[in-house]
Amino acid sequence: MIERAALASSNAGASSLLGRDRELARLLTLVNRARDGRSGALVLSGEAGVGKTALLDRVVELAGPNVRVVRTVASESEMELTYAGLQLMCGPLMTASVPLPEPQRGALETAFGLRDEGAPNPLLVGLGVLNLLTHVAGDEALLCIIDDAQWLDRVSGRAVASVARRLDAEGVAVVVATRQVDDHFADLPQLVLDGLGDEDARALLRLAFPGALDERVRDQLMAESRGNPLALRELPRTLDPAATAGGFALVSSMPLQRRIEQSLLTQLESLPAPTRLLLVLAAADPTGDVGLLWRASARLGLGPEHLDAAQQAEALVVGARVTFRHPLIRSAVYRAASAENRRSVHAALAEATYVDRDPDRRAWHRANATQGPDEEVAGELEKSAERARTRGGVAAAAAFLERAAELSPEPELRAARLIAAAEAKLDAGAADAALGLIESARDEAWTPHQEALIGRLRARVGYVLRRDRSAPRALLAAAQALEPHDQALARDTYMLALSAAVYAGRLGEPGAVGEVAAAILAATADDESERASDLILRGQALLSAEGLEAGLPTVRRAVRAFLEQPADSRELHWMWFGGRAAQDVWDAEGLRTLAERQVQLARAGGVLTVLPMALNLLMVVRTFNGDLDAAEAICDDIDVIVSITGHPLPQLARTFVAAYRGHVEEVELRAEQLRADGQARGEGYALTVANMAEALVYNGAGRYREALESGRKELPYSHELGHAMRTLLEVVEAATRVSEYAIAQEAVERLAEVTRPAGDSSWAQSLMALAEAQLREGDEGEDLYRAAVEGFDGLRVPMLKARSQLLYGEMLRRVNRRIDARHQLRAAYDGLTACGMAGFAERARRELNATGETLRARRSDRPEELTDQELNVAQLARDGLTNREIGARLFISAHTAEWHLRKVFVKLGIRSRNELRTALPDAG
């Protein structure tokens, strides 16, 4: 981090910039907004040397005395160190006086290696950074600059991007400068810095080379530099008289960046060898810690005179931190250094780094200083990998393990570390690199256990990279090979194989689901375990291999076990399968309880690998509860978590919420994307979601022929359970409305096949009553409608209760019982409106009007004048959460929560939190 005082010497040349008025104005607008209390972020991108750093220098110079500047420069050498970039930015700000809540301070200190408390919750890390920056801004403003962000470690990059997205009213401006925009920052506001125009480029060239320059040489330099300011300034300095006179020596085939770096190095060639070594030392340490530089310099026999020489050559700038005049100098110096010099400086830095304060950075320096096998260093790296993994740095763990394998003298340890590194690379999303690492070591002598682990890894890579149709069987083979060596991992792999087969469905290899399920049943035939995870594995296999009737008892025992047994991290991962199975066996209360319990435990434990899927399940529960606002808020939570973890997740939840709300065009767009993704990834499950969502939204809009067209595609797959069987109700409704009674009857029969085994399930019985009612007339149909309404009311599923009343009322109107119809249709309209199901509510309104009762469309209970974020804040405040708790829940600062709440009070015309209870609808 560089405070303003450390920038004085680097700003000397920043008093004016050619051709950057537009870009400078936009950046200063961002700073001015922060000064006014409004936060914002901007990603500044452009090739090396295009002037990003100079532009940022100028912004800092013009920011004003009431804007505090925090500036960080990421380093290529620390890309593999978990949270290294975030530590550079935030470490110096985290004084004891900063009033961070203990969970957030603990998460940050754990991420930075100052505590050893297991994996830090990335949500708490991000919120801690947000509140830290808010505190630093104080009553004024903060300009936070991250330069060379392309070198940020992956975890820090995601954290910075997530914080930037959540900025609101803290008075913080974040500028991320990078050569190319990666996925972390792609959705933030962008400012692309291109090369200078010809007129400005010529003017800069004249300033850089005021002497005589042949016009043809000038034109050639203009063409080759493409308006790159650093190239225009630096390249002419390397020209000899022959080149400047006529261009006779102006020949180079190097890429522009390498030519710029070569030009910068040429200017340093005249420095004494010890000074050049000191530059390599500074380049190898991106922290810029002056004390560390002095300690390491002493070990190399370098003194203050060498630092003075580096400063006089305008290579280094020394203030609160040691920095380079331009980031390209750092990379050029380090890359140009001899291998011997690089090892020497890393050895010195390792000796000068305090092991108790920064063991991982010390281990990394030791590794870079080591040439041959060294078990001591390899062991340190392995320990660093474990620490990195517990802090959420899977990519860093992979880098540590890969280097540890290279330094391992013993073949068996080397092989084990290679496999661990490959698995970490796969977990970090680098599937190709994981496979490449294993392929590079094909001559290793693997043990049978290691062969089994490699088989599992190859199968997972095939599934991740290609969604290979053979992946379920490959995973099955891996699970069977692991059985003699690691039963727990074998069972995890069995479940992964079954999930892969089920998700592939119709797009997978024929018979794969049954084959995997049968193998699981064979492997667990003698298993009498009552552990929840063991029960759900067998229960899911029974559902897939033998059907609902065979699997129902085991699944019910599994659900009960999940509710009664304490959940460790492994059980928590498997609990999602329990919730999914609870849906399949029509256990409404089991689904509710498991979904809420899993989310609660995953949040408390910071298990972000589980939380998004758990929230998806909770979204289903919230829609059943008739609370689409809460379901939509869950979608926001999922997006935040996915942005932090980097693990992609299909937008299934938002597709369903849009369908329930009646947003036809949105559903059509999302369904089209789901189908394309499903075909590309070989996942039939995505097609099922698309078909069900379309059938649902078209029924709500009264477009029954289109609803039938989408829904009937699931008829052949209702035995797969899941959403395929839940689509059957939509098929019955659409088919009866367009007089396709044969199709409706088929759907009812298929629904009976998957509900009959559930027997005493009120959910299954109510669904069957509603489906059969639509094919019956007179008293029999009316009795079935009443049974459905009463059943869903008892289950606390207002969405289906209101839909049952709508269908009942429509039937009564068709037989001219208008008075009775009005009673049902009014109740349906009120219930559907309260749930936020605008499409079905409008259908109920039209039906009421058809009975002779005029009813104008009315707004739902949701206060439309509030934004989504304001509504979320208001609901949590109504439920008794403090601003700090609201901030933690919504991943915003407490200051921003307070700001939103003030706006809510103004819009609703109230003065206190107590009044929110009457001003907002009760979420139940």
PDB file of N, CA and C in Angstrom, residues 166-226:
ATOM      1  N   ARG A 166     -20.665  -4.027  -4.057  1.00  0.00           N
ATOM      2  CA  ARG A 166     -21.550  -3.725  -2.931  1.00  0.00           C
ATOM      3  C   ARG A 166     -21.418  -2.296  -2.435  1.00  0.00           C
ATOM      4  N   LEU A 167     -20.509  -1.515  -3.012  1.00  0.00           N
ATOM      5  CA  LEU A 167     -20.355  -0.127  -2.587  1.00  0.00           C
ATOM      6  C   LEU A 167     -21.638   0.653  -2.846  1.00  0.00           C
ATOM      7  N   ASP A 168     -21.933   1.572  -1.927  1.00  0.00           N
ATOM      8  CA  ASP A 168     -23.172   2.332  -2.088  1.00  0.00           C
ATOM      9  C   ASP A 168     -23.045   3.740  -1.536  1.00  0.00           C
ATOM     10  N   ALA A 169     -23.053   3.880  -0.207  1.00  0.00           N
ATOM     11  CA  ALA A 169     -23.080   5.210   0.398  1.00  0.00           C
ATOM     12  C   ALA A 169     -21.964   5.396   1.415  1.00  0.00           C
ATOM     13  N   GLU A 170     -20.797   4.820   1.139  1.00  0.00           N
ATOM     14  CA  GLU A 170     -19.705   4.884   2.103  1.00  0.00           C
ATOM     15  C   GLU A 170     -18.706   5.997   1.811  1.00  0.00           C
ATOM     16  N   GLY A 171     -18.809   6.642   0.653  1.00  0.00           N
ATOM     17  CA  GLY A 171     -17.817   7.645   0.281  1.00  0.00           C
ATOM     18  C   GLY A 171     -16.510   7.023  -0.155  1.00  0.00           C
ATOM     19  N   VAL A 172     -16.581   5.859  -0.804  1.00  0.00           N
ATOM     20  CA  VAL A 172     -15.392   5.124  -1.237  1.00  0.00           C
ATOM     21  C   VAL A 172     -15.397   4.999  -2.755  1.00  0.00           C
ATOM     22  N   ALA A 173     -14.272   5.357  -3.374  1.00  0.00           N
ATOM     23  CA  ALA A 173     -14.093   5.157  -4.813  1.00  0.00           C
ATOM     24  C   ALA A 173     -13.013   4.105  -5.013  1.00  0.00           C
ATOM     25  N   VAL A 174     -13.322   3.051  -5.744  1.00  0.00           N
ATOM     26  CA  VAL A 174     -12.370   1.980  -6.020  1.00  0.00           C
ATOM     27  C   VAL A 174     -12.025   1.992  -7.505  1.00  0.00           C
ATOM     28  N   VAL A 175     -10.737   2.061  -7.806  1.00  0.00           N
ATOM     29  CA  VAL A 175     -10.272   2.004  -9.193  1.00  0.00           C
ATOM     30  C   VAL A 175      -9.353   0.798  -9.331  1.00  0.00           C
ATOM     31  N   VAL A 176      -9.702  -0.078 -10.244  1.00  0.00           N
ATOM     32  CA  VAL A 176      -8.914  -1.276 -10.523  1.00  0.00           C
ATOM     33  C   VAL A 176      -8.250  -1.097 -11.884  1.00  0.00           C
ATOM     34  N   ALA A 177      -6.926  -1.045 -11.909  1.00  0.00           N
ATOM     35  CA  ALA A 177      -6.184  -0.878 -13.160  1.00  0.00           C
ATOM     36  C   ALA A 177      -5.584  -2.215 -13.569  1.00  0.00           C
ATOM     37  N   THR A 178      -5.840  -2.634 -14.797  1.00  0.00           N
ATOM     38  CA  THR A 178      -5.402  -3.943 -15.241  1.00  0.00           C
ATOM     39  C   THR A 178      -5.136  -3.934 -16.742  1.00  0.00           C
ATOM     40  N   ARG A 179      -4.284  -4.845 -17.187  1.00  0.00           N
ATOM     41  CA  ARG A 179      -3.994  -4.917 -18.621  1.00  0.00           C
ATOM     42  C   ARG A 179      -5.165  -5.503 -19.389  1.00  0.00           C
ATOM     43  N   GLN A 180      -5.759  -6.556 -18.856  1.00  0.00           N
ATOM     44  CA  GLN A 180      -6.932  -7.127 -19.488  1.00  0.00           C
ATOM     45  C   GLN A 180      -7.962  -7.424 -18.402  1.00  0.00           C
ATOM     46  N   VAL A 181      -9.227  -7.334 -18.749  1.00  0.00           N
ATOM     47  CA  VAL A 181     -10.304  -7.490 -17.778  1.00  0.00           C
ATOM     48  C   VAL A 181     -10.667  -8.964 -17.696  1.00  0.00           C
ATOM     49  N   ASP A 182     -10.498  -9.555 -16.511  1.00  0.00           N
ATOM     50  CA  ASP A 182     -10.885 -10.957 -16.372  1.00  0.00           C
ATOM     51  C   ASP A 182     -12.314 -11.049 -15.850  1.00  0.00           C
ATOM     52  N   ASP A 183     -12.768 -12.284 -15.611  1.00  0.00           N
ATOM     53  CA  ASP A 183     -14.164 -12.511 -15.239  1.00  0.00           C
ATOM     54  C   ASP A 183     -14.545 -11.832 -13.931  1.00  0.00           C
ATOM     55  N   HIS A 184     -13.578 -11.675 -13.015  1.00  0.00           N
ATOM     56  CA  HIS A 184     -13.912 -11.064 -11.720  1.00  0.00           C
ATOM     57  C   HIS A 184     -14.509  -9.662 -11.901  1.00  0.00           C
ATOM     58  N   PHE A 185     -13.923  -8.893 -12.818  1.00  0.00           N
ATOM     59  CA  PHE A 185     -14.253  -7.476 -12.929  1.00  0.00           C
ATOM     60  C   PHE A 185     -15.104  -7.142 -14.162  1.00  0.00           C
ATOM     61  N   ALA A 186     -15.547  -8.168 -14.889  1.00  0.00           N
ATOM     62  CA  ALA A 186     -16.198  -7.917 -16.177  1.00  0.00           C
ATOM     63  C   ALA A 186     -17.510  -7.152 -16.050  1.00  0.00           C
ATOM     64  N   ASP A 187     -18.226  -7.304 -14.929  1.00  0.00           N
ATOM     65  CA  ASP A 187     -19.537  -6.660 -14.807  1.00  0.00           C
ATOM     66  C   ASP A 187     -19.475  -5.316 -14.081  1.00  0.00           C
ATOM     67  N   LEU A 188     -18.275  -4.821 -13.788  1.00  0.00           N
ATOM     68  CA  LEU A 188     -18.129  -3.497 -13.179  1.00  0.00           C
ATOM     69  C   LEU A 188     -18.003  -2.439 -14.269  1.00  0.00           C
ATOM     70  N   PRO A 189     -18.277  -1.164 -13.956  1.00  0.00           N
ATOM     71  CA  PRO A 189     -18.110  -0.098 -14.964  1.00  0.00           C
ATOM     72  C   PRO A 189     -16.691  -0.095 -15.524  1.00  0.00           C
ATOM     73  N   GLN A 190     -16.587   0.103 -16.826  1.00  0.00           N
ATOM     74  CA  GLN A 190     -15.296  -0.039 -17.512  1.00  0.00           C
ATOM     75  C   GLN A 190     -14.839   1.281 -18.130  1.00  0.00           C
ATOM     76  N   LEU A 191     -13.524   1.467 -18.153  1.00  0.00           N
ATOM     77  CA  LEU A 191     -12.896   2.573 -18.875  1.00  0.00           C
ATOM     78  C   LEU A 191     -11.659   2.003 -19.564  1.00  0.00           C
ATOM     79  N   VAL A 192     -11.708   1.928 -20.889  1.00  0.00           N
ATOM     80  CA  VAL A 192     -10.613   1.356 -21.665  1.00  0.00           C
ATOM     81  C   VAL A 192      -9.686   2.475 -22.112  1.00  0.00           C
ATOM     82  N   LEU A 193      -8.393   2.316 -21.833  1.00  0.00           N
ATOM     83  CA  LEU A 193      -7.391   3.311 -22.204  1.00  0.00           C
ATOM     84  C   LEU A 193      -6.685   2.837 -23.478  1.00  0.00           C
ATOM     85  N   ASP A 194      -6.924   3.515 -24.575  1.00  0.00           N
ATOM     86  CA  ASP A 194      -6.290   3.178 -25.846  1.00  0.00           C
ATOM     87  C   ASP A 194      -5.034   4.021 -26.050  1.00  0.00           C
ATOM     88  N   GLY A 195      -4.315   3.733 -27.134  1.00  0.00           N
ATOM     89  CA  GLY A 195      -3.147   4.537 -27.476  1.00  0.00           C
ATOM     90  C   GLY A 195      -3.534   5.961 -27.839  1.00  0.00           C
ATOM     91  N   LEU A 196      -2.556   6.869 -27.780  1.00  0.00           N
ATOM     92  CA  LEU A 196      -2.810   8.279 -28.111  1.00  0.00           C
ATOM     93  C   LEU A 196      -3.087   8.437 -29.608  1.00  0.00           C
ATOM     94  N   GLY A 197      -3.830   9.466 -29.927  1.00  0.00           N
ATOM     95  CA  GLY A 197      -4.024   9.814 -31.323  1.00  0.00           C
ATOM     96  C   GLY A 197      -2.728  10.347 -31.936  1.00  0.00           C
ATOM     97  N   ASP A 198      -2.695  10.446 -33.267  1.00  0.00           N
ATOM     98  CA  ASP A 198      -1.457  10.825 -33.957  1.00  0.00           C
ATOM     99  C   ASP A 198      -0.907  12.160 -33.482  1.00  0.00           C
ATOM    100  N   GLU A 199      -1.773  13.165 -33.332  1.00  0.00           N
ATOM    101  CA  GLU A 199      -1.299  14.503 -32.960  1.00  0.00           C
ATOM    102  C   GLU A 199      -0.660  14.488 -31.572  1.00  0.00           C
ATOM    103  N   ASP A 200      -1.345  13.838 -30.610  1.00  0.00           N
ATOM    104  CA  ASP A 200      -0.792  13.765 -29.253  1.00  0.00           C
ATOM    105  C   ASP A 200       0.452  12.890 -29.220  1.00  0.00           C
ATOM    106  N   ALA A 201       0.462  11.822 -30.012  1.00  0.00           N
ATOM    107  CA  ALA A 201       1.632  10.940 -30.040  1.00  0.00           C
ATOM    108  C   ALA A 201       2.852  11.681 -30.571  1.00  0.00           C
ATOM    109  N   ARG A 202       2.661  12.496 -31.623  1.00  0.00           N
ATOM    110  CA  ARG A 202       3.793  13.276 -32.163  1.00  0.00           C
ATOM    111  C   ARG A 202       4.296  14.277 -31.134  1.00  0.00           C
ATOM    112  N   ALA A 203       3.367  14.902 -30.413  1.00  0.00           N
ATOM    113  CA  ALA A 203       3.763  15.887 -29.406  1.00  0.00           C
ATOM    114  C   ALA A 203       4.574  15.221 -28.291  1.00  0.00           C
ATOM    115  N   LEU A 204       4.146  14.033 -27.862  1.00  0.00           N
ATOM    116  CA  LEU A 204       4.867  13.322 -26.810  1.00  0.00           C
ATOM    117  C   LEU A 204       6.238  12.876 -27.304  1.00  0.00           C
ATOM    118  N   LEU A 205       6.310  12.472 -28.552  1.00  0.00           N
ATOM    119  CA  LEU A 205       7.594  12.046 -29.122  1.00  0.00           C
ATOM    120  C   LEU A 205       8.568  13.217 -29.183  1.00  0.00           C
ATOM    121  N   ARG A 206       8.045  14.401 -29.497  1.00  0.00           N
ATOM    122  CA  ARG A 206       8.912  15.589 -29.527  1.00  0.00           C
ATOM    123  C   ARG A 206       9.440  15.910 -28.140  1.00  0.00           C
ATOM    124  N   LEU A 207       8.582  15.732 -27.107  1.00  0.00           N
ATOM    125  CA  LEU A 207       9.026  15.975 -25.733  1.00  0.00           C
ATOM    126  C   LEU A 207      10.064  14.944 -25.295  1.00  0.00           C
ATOM    127  N   ALA A 208       9.867  13.687 -25.700  1.00  0.00           N
ATOM    128  CA  ALA A 208      10.780  12.620 -25.293  1.00  0.00           C
ATOM    129  C   ALA A 208      12.109  12.697 -26.026  1.00  0.00           C
ATOM    130  N   PHE A 209      12.079  13.212 -27.270  1.00  0.00           N
ATOM    131  CA  PHE A 209      13.300  13.273 -28.085  1.00  0.00           C
ATOM    132  C   PHE A 209      13.345  14.634 -28.779  1.00  0.00           C
ATOM    133  N   PRO A 210      13.739  15.662 -28.016  1.00  0.00           N
ATOM    134  CA  PRO A 210      13.669  17.021 -28.567  1.00  0.00           C
ATOM    135  C   PRO A 210      14.691  17.290 -29.674  1.00  0.00           C
ATOM    136  N   GLY A 211      15.685  16.445 -29.799  1.00  0.00           N
ATOM    137  CA  GLY A 211      16.701  16.665 -30.831  1.00  0.00           C
ATOM    138  C   GLY A 211      16.191  16.311 -32.222  1.00  0.00           C
ATOM    139  N   ALA A 212      17.097  16.375 -33.167  1.00  0.00           N
ATOM    140  CA  ALA A 212      16.747  16.085 -34.558  1.00  0.00           C
ATOM    141  C   ALA A 212      16.404  14.608 -34.711  1.00  0.00           C
ATOM    142  N   LEU A 213      15.293  14.347 -35.354  1.00  0.00           N
ATOM    143  CA  LEU A 213      14.850  12.976 -35.587  1.00  0.00           C
ATOM    144  C   LEU A 213      14.345  12.880 -37.017  1.00  0.00           C
ATOM    145  N   ASP A 214      14.942  12.010 -37.779  1.00  0.00           N
ATOM    146  CA  ASP A 214      14.542  11.846 -39.172  1.00  0.00           C
ATOM    147  C   ASP A 214      13.037  11.578 -39.249  1.00  0.00           C
ATOM    148  N   GLU A 215      12.369  12.233 -40.179  1.00  0.00           N
ATOM    149  CA  GLU A 215      10.913  12.119 -40.297  1.00  0.00           C
ATOM    150  C   GLU A 215      10.480  10.680 -40.525  1.00  0.00           C
ATOM    151  N   ARG A 216      11.288   9.928 -41.327  1.00  0.00           N
ATOM    152  CA  ARG A 216      10.926   8.535 -41.568  1.00  0.00           C
ATOM    153  C   ARG A 216      11.067   7.697 -40.303  1.00  0.00           C
ATOM    154  N   VAL A 217      12.071   8.032 -39.479  1.00  0.00           N
ATOM    155  CA  VAL A 217      12.240   7.337 -38.211  1.00  0.00           C
ATOM    156  C   VAL A 217      11.069   7.657 -37.290  1.00  0.00           C
ATOM    157  N   ARG A 218      10.696   8.955 -37.280  1.00  0.00           N
ATOM    158  CA  ARG A 218       9.553   9.358 -36.449  1.00  0.00           C
ATOM    159  C   ARG A 218       8.295   8.598 -36.882  1.00  0.00           C
ATOM    160  N   ASP A 219       8.059   8.502 -38.167  1.00  0.00           N
ATOM    161  CA  ASP A 219       6.871   7.784 -38.658  1.00  0.00           C
ATOM    162  C   ASP A 219       6.918   6.309 -38.272  1.00  0.00           C
ATOM    163  N   GLN A 220       8.151   5.736 -38.353  1.00  0.00           N
ATOM    164  CA  GLN A 220       8.286   4.326 -37.991  1.00  0.00           C
ATOM    165  C   GLN A 220       8.015   4.106 -36.502  1.00  0.00           C
ATOM    166  N   LEU A 221       8.552   4.997 -35.658  1.00  0.00           N
ATOM    167  CA  LEU A 221       8.301   4.898 -34.224  1.00  0.00           C
ATOM    168  C   LEU A 221       6.817   5.086 -33.913  1.00  0.00           C
ATOM    169  N   MET A 222       6.183   6.005 -34.623  1.00  0.00           N
ATOM    170  CA  MET A 222       4.743   6.232 -34.443  1.00  0.00           C
ATOM    171  C   MET A 222       3.964   4.964 -34.773  1.00  0.00           C
ATOM    172  N   ALA A 223       4.327   4.340 -35.878  1.00  0.00           N
ATOM    173  CA  ALA A 223       3.596   3.151 -36.316  1.00  0.00           C
ATOM    174  C   ALA A 223       3.807   1.994 -35.343  1.00  0.00           C
ATOM    175  N   GLU A 224       5.081   1.808 -34.896  1.00  0.00           N
ATOM    176  CA  GLU A 224       5.375   0.673 -34.039  1.00  0.00           C
ATOM    177  C   GLU A 224       4.838   0.861 -32.617  1.00  0.00           C
ATOM    178  N   SER A 225       4.789   2.075 -32.146  1.00  0.00           N
ATOM    179  CA  SER A 225       4.326   2.319 -30.771  1.00  0.00           C
ATOM    180  C   SER A 225       2.804   2.272 -30.667  1.00  0.00           C
ATOM    181  N   ARG A 226       2.091   2.467 -31.769  1.00  0.00           N
ATOM    182  CA  ARG A 226       0.618   2.459 -31.784  1.00  0.00           C
ATOM    183  C   ARG A 226       0.048   3.416 -30.732  1.00  0.00           C
TER     184      ARG A 226
END
